[in-house]
Short mmCIF file of C-alpha atoms in Angstrom, two decimals:
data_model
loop_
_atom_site.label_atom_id
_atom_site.label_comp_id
_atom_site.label_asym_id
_atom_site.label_seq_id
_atom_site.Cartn_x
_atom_site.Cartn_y
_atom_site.Cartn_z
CA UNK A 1 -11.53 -3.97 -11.48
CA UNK A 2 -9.63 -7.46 -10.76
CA UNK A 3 -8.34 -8.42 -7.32
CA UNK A 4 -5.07 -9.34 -7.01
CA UNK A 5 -2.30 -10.07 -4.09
CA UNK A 6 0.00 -7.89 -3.41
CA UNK A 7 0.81 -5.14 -5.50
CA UNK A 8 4.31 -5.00 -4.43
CA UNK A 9 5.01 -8.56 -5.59
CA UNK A 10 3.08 -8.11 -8.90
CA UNK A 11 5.39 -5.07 -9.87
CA UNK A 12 8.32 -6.57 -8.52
CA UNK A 13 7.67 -9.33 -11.35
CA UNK A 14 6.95 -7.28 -13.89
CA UNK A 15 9.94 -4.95 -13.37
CA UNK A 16 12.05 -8.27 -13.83
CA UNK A 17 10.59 -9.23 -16.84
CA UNK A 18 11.76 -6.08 -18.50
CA UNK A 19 15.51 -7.33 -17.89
CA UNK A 20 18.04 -7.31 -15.09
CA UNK A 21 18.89 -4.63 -12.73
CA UNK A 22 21.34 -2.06 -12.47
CA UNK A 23 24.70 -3.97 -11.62
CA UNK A 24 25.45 -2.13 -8.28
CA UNK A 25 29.29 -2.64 -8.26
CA UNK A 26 29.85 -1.79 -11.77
CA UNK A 27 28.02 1.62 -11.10
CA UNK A 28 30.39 2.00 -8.33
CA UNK A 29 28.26 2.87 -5.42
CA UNK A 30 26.07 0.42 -4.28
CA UNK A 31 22.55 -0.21 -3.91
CA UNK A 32 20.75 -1.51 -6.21
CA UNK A 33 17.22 -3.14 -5.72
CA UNK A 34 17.57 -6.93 -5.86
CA UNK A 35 16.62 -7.85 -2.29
CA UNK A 36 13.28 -8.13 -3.69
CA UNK A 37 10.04 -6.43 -1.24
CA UNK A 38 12.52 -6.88 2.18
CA UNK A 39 15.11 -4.98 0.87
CA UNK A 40 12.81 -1.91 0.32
CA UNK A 41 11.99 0.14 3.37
CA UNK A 42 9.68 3.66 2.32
CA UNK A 43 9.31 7.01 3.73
CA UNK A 44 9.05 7.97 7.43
CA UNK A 45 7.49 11.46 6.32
CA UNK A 46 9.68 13.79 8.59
CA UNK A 47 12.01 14.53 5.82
CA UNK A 48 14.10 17.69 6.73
CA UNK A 49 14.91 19.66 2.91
CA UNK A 50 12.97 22.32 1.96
CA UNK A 51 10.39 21.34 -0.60
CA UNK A 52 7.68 22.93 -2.43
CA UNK A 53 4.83 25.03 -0.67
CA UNK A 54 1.88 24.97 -2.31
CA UNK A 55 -0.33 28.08 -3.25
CA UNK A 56 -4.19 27.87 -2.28
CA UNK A 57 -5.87 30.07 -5.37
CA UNK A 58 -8.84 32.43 -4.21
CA UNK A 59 -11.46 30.46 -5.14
CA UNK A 60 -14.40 30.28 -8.39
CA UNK A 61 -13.29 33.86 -9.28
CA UNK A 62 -9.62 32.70 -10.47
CA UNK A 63 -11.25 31.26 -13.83
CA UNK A 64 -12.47 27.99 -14.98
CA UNK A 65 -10.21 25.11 -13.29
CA UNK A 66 -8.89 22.06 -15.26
CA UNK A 67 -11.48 19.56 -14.84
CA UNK A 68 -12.95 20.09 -18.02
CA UNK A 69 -14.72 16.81 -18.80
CA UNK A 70 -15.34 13.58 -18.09
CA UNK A 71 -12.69 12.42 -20.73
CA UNK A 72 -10.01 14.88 -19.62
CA UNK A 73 -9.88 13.72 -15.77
CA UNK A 74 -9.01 15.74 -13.06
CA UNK A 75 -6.25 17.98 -12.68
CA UNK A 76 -5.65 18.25 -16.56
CA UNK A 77 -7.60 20.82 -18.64
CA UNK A 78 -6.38 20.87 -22.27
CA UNK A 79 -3.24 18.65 -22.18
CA UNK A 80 -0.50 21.07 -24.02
CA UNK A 81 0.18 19.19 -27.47
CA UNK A 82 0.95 20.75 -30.82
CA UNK A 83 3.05 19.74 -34.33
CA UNK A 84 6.36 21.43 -35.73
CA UNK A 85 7.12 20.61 -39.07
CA UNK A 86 11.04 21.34 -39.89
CA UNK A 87 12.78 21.16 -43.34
CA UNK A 88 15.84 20.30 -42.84
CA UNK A 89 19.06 18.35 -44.90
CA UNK A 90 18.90 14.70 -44.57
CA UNK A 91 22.46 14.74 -42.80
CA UNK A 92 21.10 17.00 -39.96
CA UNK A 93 18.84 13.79 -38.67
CA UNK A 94 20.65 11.20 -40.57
CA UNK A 95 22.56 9.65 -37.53
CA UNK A 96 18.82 8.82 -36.10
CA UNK A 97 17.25 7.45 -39.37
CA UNK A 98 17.76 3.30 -39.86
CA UNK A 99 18.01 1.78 -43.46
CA UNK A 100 14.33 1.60 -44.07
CA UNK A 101 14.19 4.92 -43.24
CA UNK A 102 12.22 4.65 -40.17
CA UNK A 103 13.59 7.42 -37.38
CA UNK A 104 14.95 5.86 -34.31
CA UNK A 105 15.10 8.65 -32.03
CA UNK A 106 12.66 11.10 -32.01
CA UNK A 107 14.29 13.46 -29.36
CA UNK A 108 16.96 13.46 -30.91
CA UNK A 109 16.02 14.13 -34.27
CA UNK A 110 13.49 16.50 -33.53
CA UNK A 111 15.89 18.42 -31.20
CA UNK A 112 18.66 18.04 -34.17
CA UNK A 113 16.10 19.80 -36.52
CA UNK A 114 15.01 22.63 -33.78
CA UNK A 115 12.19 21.52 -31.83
CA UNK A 116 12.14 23.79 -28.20
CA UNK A 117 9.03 22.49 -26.60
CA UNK A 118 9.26 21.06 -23.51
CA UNK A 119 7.38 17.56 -23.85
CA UNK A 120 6.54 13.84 -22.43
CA UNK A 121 5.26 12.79 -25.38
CA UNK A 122 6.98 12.88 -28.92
CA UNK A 123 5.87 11.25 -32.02
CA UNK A 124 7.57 11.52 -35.56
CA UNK A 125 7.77 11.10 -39.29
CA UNK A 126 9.99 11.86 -42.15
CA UNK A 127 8.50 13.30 -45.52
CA UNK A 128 9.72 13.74 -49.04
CA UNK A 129 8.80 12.64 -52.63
CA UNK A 130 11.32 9.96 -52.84
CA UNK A 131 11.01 8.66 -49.19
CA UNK A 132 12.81 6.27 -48.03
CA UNK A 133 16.29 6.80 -49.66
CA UNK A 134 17.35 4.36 -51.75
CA UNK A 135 14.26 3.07 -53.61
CA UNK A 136 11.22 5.96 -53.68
CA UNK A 137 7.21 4.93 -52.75
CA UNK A 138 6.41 8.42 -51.44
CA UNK A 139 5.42 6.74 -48.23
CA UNK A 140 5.46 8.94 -44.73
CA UNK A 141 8.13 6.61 -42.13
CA UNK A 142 6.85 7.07 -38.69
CA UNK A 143 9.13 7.60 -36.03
CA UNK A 144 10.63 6.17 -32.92
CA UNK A 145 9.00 7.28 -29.89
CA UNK A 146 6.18 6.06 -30.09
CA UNK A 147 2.92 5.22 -32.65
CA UNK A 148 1.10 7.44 -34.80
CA UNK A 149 0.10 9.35 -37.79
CA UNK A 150 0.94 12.95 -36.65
CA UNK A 151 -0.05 15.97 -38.50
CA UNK A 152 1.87 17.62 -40.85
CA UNK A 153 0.46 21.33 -40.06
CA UNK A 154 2.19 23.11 -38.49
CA UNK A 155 5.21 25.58 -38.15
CA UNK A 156 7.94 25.20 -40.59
CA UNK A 157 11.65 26.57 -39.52
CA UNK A 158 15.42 25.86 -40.87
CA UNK A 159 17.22 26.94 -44.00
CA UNK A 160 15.36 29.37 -46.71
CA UNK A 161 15.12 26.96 -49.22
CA UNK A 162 12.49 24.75 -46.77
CA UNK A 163 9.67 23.42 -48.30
CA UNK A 164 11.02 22.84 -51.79
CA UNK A 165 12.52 19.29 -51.74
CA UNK A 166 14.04 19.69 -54.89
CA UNK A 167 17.03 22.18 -53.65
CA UNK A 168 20.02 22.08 -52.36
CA UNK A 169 22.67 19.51 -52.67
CA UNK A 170 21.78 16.45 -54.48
CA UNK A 171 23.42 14.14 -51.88
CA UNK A 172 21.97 15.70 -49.35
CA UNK A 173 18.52 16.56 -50.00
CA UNK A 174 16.03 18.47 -47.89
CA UNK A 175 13.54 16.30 -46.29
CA UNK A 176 10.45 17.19 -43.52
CA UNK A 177 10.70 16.41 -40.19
CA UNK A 178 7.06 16.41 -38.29
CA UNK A 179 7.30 16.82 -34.60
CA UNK A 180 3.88 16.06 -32.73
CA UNK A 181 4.29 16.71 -28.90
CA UNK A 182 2.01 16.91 -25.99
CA UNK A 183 2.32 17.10 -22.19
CA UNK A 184 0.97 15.08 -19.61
CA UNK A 185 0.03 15.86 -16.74
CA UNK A 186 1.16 14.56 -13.63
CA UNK A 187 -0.87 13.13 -10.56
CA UNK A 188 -3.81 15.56 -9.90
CA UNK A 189 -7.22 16.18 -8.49
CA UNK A 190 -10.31 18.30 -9.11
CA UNK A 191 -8.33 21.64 -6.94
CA UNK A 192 -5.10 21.46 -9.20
CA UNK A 193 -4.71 24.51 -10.78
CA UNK A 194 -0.80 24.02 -12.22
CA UNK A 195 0.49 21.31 -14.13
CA UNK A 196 4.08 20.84 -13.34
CA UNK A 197 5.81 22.68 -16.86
CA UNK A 198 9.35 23.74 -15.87
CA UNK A 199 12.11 25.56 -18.56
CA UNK A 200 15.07 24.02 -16.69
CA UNK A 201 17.97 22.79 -19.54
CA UNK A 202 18.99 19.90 -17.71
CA UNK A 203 16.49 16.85 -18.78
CA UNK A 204 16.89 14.82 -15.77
CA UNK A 205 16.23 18.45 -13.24
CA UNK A 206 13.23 19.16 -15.80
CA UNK A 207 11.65 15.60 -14.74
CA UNK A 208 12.78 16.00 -11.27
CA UNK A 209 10.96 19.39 -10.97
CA UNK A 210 7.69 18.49 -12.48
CA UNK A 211 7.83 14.91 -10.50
CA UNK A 212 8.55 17.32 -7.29
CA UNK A 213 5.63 19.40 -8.66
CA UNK A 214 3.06 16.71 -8.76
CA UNK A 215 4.25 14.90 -5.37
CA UNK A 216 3.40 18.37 -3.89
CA UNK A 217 0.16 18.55 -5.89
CA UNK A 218 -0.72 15.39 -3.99
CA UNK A 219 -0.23 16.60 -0.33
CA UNK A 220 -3.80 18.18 -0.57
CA UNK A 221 -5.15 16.04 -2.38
CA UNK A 222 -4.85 12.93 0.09
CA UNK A 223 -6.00 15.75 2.70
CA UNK A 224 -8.60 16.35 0.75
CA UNK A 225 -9.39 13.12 0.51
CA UNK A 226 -9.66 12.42 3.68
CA UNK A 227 -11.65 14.82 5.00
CA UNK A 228 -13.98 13.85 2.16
CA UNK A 229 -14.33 9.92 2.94
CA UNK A 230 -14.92 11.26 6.95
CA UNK A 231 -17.67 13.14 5.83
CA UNK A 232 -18.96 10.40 3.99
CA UNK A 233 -18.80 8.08 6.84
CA UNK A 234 -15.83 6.11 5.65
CA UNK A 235 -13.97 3.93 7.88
CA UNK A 236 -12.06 5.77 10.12
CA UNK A 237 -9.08 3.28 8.95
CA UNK A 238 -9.65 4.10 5.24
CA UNK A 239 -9.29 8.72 6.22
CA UNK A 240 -6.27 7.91 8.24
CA UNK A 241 -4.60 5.98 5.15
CA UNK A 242 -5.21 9.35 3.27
CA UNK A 243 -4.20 11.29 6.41
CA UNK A 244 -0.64 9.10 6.03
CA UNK A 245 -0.35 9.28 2.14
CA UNK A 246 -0.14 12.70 2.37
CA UNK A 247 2.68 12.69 4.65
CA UNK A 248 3.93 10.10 2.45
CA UNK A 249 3.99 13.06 -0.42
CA UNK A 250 5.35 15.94 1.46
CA UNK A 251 8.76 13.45 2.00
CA UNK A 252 8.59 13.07 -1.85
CA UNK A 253 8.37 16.16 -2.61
CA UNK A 254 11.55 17.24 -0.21
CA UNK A 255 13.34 14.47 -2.43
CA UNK A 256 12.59 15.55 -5.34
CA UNK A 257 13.12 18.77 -5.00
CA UNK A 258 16.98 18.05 -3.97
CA UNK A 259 17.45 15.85 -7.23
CA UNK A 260 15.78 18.67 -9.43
CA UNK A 261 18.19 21.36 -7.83
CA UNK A 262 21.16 19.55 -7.74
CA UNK A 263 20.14 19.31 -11.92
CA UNK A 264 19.92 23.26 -11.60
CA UNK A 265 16.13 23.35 -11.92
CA UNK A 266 13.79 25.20 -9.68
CA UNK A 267 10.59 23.73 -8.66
CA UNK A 268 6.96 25.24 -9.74
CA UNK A 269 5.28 26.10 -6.49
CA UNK A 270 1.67 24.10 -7.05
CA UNK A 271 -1.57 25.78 -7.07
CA UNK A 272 -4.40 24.52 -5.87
CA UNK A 273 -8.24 25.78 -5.25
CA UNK A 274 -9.96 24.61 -2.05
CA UNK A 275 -12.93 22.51 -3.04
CA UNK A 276 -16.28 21.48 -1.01
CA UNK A 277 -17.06 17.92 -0.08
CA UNK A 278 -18.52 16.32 -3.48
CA UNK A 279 -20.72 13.70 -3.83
CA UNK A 280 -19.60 10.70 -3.34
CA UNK A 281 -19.74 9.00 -7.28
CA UNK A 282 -17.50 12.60 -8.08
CA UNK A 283 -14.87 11.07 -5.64
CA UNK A 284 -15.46 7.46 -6.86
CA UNK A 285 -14.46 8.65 -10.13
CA UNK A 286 -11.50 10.72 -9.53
CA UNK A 287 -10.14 8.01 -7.43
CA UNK A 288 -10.64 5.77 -10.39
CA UNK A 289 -8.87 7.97 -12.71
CA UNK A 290 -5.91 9.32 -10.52
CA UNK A 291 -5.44 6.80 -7.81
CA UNK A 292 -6.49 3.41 -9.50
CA UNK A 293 -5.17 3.80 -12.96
CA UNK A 294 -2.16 6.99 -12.40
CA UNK A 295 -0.94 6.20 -8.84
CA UNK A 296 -0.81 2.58 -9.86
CA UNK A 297 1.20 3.24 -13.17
CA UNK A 298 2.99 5.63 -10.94
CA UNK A 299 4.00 2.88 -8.20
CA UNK A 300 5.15 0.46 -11.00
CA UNK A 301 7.38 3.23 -12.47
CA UNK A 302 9.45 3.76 -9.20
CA UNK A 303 9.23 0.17 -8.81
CA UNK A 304 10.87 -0.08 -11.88
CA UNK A 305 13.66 2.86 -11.53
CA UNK A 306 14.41 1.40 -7.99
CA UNK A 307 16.23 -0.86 -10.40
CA UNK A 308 17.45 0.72 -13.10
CA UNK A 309 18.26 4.13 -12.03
CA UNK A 310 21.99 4.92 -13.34
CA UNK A 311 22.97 6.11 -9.58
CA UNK A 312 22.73 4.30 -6.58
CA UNK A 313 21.45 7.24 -4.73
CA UNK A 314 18.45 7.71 -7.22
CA UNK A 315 17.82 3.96 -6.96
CA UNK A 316 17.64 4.28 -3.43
CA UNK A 317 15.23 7.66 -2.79
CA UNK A 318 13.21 5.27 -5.60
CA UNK A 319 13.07 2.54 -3.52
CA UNK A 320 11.74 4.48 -0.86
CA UNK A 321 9.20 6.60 -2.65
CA UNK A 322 7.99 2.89 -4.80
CA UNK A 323 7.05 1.75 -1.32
CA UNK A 324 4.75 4.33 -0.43
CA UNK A 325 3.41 5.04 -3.79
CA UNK A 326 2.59 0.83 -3.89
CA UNK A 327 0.78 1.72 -0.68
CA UNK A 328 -1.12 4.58 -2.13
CA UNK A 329 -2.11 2.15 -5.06
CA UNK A 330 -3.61 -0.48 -2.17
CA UNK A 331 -5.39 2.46 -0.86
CA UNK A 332 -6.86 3.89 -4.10
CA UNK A 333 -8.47 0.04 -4.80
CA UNK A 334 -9.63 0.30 -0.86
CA UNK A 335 -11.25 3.87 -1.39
CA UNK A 336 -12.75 1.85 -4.81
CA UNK A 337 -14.30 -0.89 -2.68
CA UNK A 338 -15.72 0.90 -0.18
CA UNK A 339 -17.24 3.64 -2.74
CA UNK A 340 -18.65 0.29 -4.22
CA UNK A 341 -20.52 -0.61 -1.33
CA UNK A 342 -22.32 2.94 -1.38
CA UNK A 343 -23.17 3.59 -5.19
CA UNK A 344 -26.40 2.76 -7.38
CA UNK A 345 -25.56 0.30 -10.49
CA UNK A 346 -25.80 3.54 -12.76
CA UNK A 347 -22.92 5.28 -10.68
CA UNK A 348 -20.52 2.15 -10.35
CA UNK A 349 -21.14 2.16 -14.77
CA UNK A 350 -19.84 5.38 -14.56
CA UNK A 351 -16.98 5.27 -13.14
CA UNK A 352 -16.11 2.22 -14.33
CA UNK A 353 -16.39 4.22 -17.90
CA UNK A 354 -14.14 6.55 -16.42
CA UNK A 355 -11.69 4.63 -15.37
CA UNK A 356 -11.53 2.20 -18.69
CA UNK A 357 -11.00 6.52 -20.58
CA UNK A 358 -7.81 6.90 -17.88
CA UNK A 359 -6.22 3.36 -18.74
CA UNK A 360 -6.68 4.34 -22.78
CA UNK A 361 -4.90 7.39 -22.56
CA UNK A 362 -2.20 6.32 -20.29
CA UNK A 363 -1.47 3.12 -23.07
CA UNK A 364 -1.10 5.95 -25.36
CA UNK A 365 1.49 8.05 -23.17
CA UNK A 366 3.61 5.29 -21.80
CA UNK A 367 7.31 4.78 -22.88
CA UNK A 368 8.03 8.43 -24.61
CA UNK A 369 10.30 9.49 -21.60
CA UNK A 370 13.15 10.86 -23.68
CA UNK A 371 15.87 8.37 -23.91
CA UNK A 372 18.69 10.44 -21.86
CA UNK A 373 15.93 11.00 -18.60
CA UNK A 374 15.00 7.31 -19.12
CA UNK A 375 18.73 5.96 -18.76
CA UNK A 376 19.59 8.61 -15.79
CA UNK A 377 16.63 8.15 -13.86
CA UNK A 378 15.42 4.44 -14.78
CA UNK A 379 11.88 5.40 -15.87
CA UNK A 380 10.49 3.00 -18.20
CA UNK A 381 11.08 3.52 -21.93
CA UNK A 382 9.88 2.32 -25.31
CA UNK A 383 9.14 -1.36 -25.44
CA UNK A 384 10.03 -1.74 -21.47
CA UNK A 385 7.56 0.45 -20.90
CA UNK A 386 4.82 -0.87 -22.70
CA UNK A 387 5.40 -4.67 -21.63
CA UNK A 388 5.02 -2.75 -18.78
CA UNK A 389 1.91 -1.65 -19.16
CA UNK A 390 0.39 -4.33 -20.93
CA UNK A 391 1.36 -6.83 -17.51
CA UNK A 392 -0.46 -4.01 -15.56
CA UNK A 393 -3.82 -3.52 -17.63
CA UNK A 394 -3.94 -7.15 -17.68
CA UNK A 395 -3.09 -7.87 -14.16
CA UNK A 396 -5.77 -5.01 -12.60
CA UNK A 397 -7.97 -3.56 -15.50
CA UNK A 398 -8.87 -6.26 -18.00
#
């Protein structure tokens, strides 16, 4: 993993890359982040609103837990993903379809056509014998979200006549619309038993409440943490960084929780199974995965809402929370080089490997925020999002 200055000033200059920030005054309220680092103050941790409690599970006999592999990383066993394949009339997705037939929106069009998952990630394509309109080629046009092939099995729902592209209205003919969705999950650890999945209507209070969810998730985690590096004979400076992280997260998670019920969503109470003190290369590796790869995407993405959240007040609690998540960044990379200092060649190879699996699947998650969430709340979207990411991976993990 490369050294670098500060991480502040390195997402500070890749958030401004991506394009200005939210004109305060036109917005009408004030606020928004272009003071630069002074201008951004973070959590005290004494935060007064009511925020998530967390549930402790009872232990092994509650069932297999979600670290199922080296490849899947803590906190996430089998990320929720499946494909919904809807025939529908061209004009029912036609206002998200460009001339060479390539779909511009997959929310939207996959929402248009009936799609009722709850997801993070959405991928796309349009089928039909004579695809693209005007002109034939048979060819498959993927869709707007983000890359990939999908799969077209899969449930097929909409008007009787689906599946037989020859029906129906010559001018508007019936075309298939495959939907492939998954879930992430949010910032976990080796204990996490819940992922974050909420039903709430409102997309903005849906993201609020899992991002509430995780931020809660991460109170005992950082406890956990630690307690772990004391019994390990870390620094005493290095366990009270942990110690302050998680009071860092239980101020998060009383401001998220406002912004998901103000958006009419209620919050899933976390659950999470008390562990023993691992070995040290088990911590090494989570800390890769969670705290040097997601806390670090997760600190740029505040970074980068602290400036182009539509409200002034969500640009503000971002600025706040970017802070301390930036710090929790400098500490993963701290926990990193100590755990370097105490680990064989073979071990430092392995979580190296682990951590090179975490930045792979992130590139392939970034960016498919759907478009409505990413305007309202200023998380990174599309093409943003992956300049984003490619600064990042080659500022820290090339």
């Amino acid at each position: 993993m490369r050294t670098t200055g500060s991480l502040q000033a390195l997402f500070i200059t890749l958030v401004a890359g991506c394009g200005p920030v939210v004109d305060a005054e036109s917005s009408g309220d004030g606020g928004a982040m272009d003071d630069g680092p002074e201008g951004m103050t973070g959590t005290t941790g004494d935060e007064t609103t009511e925020g998530p409690s967390v549930t402790t599970s009872p232990g092994p006999d509650s069932g297999p837990g979600p670290d199922s592999g080296p490849d899947s990383g803590p906190g996430c066993d089998e990320i929720p993903q499946g494909s919904e394949t809807f025939s529908v009339p061209l004009s029912v997705i036609v206002a998200w379809v460009d001339e060479d037939g390539a779909v511009t929106s997959c929310a939207d069009a996959c929402t248009a056509a009936g799609l009722t998952e709850t997801w993070d990630y959405l991928d796309c394509y349009v089928s039909h014998p004579d695809w693209p309109f005007p002109g034939g080629g048979g060819s498959e046009s993927s869709g707007g979200e983000s890359s990939g092939t999908g799969d077209t099995d899969g449930s097929t729902t909409g008007d009787a006549t689906a599946g037989d592209a020859t029906t129906g209205d010559p001018e508007d003919p019936v075309v298939d619309l495959t939907c492939d969705w998954s879930q992430i999950c949010g910032r976990g650890h080796a204990g996490l038993r819940s992922d974050g999945r909420n039903q709430a209507v409102d997309p903005v209070g849906r993201w609020a409440a899992k991002a509430a969810h995780a931020e809660a998730a991460s109170v005992p985690a950082f406890v956990h943490l630690g307690r772990e590096l004391m019994a390990h004979g870390a620094p005493a400076a290095l366990c009270a960084r942990a110690e302050r992280a998680a009071r860092d997260e239980i101020a998060h998670a009383h401001l998220m929780t406002r912004l998901a019920v103000r958006h009419g969503a209620a919050v899933p109470t976390p659950v999470v199974e008390p562990l023993p003190v691992r070995d040290l290369e088990a911590i090494a590796v989570e800390n890769a995965i969670e705290g040097c790869v997601g806390e670090t995407w997760a600190a740029l993405e505040a970074t980068h809402q602290a400036a182009h959240a539509e409200h002034a007040q969500l640009r503000a609690t971002m600025r706040r929370i970017a802070i301390d998540e930036t710090r929790h960044a400098e500490l993963a990379r701290a926990v990193d080089a100590w755990c370097r200092t105490q680990l064989d060649d073979a071990a430092l190879a392995r979580v190296d490997a682990a951590r090179a699996r975490a930045v792979e699947r992130l590139r392939e998650q970034v960016g498919a925020h759907p478009i409505d969430v990413a305007r309202a709340t200023g998380v990174p979207h599309g093409d943003a999002a992956r300049r984003l990411f490619d600064g990042l991976a080659a500022s820290l993990w090339a």
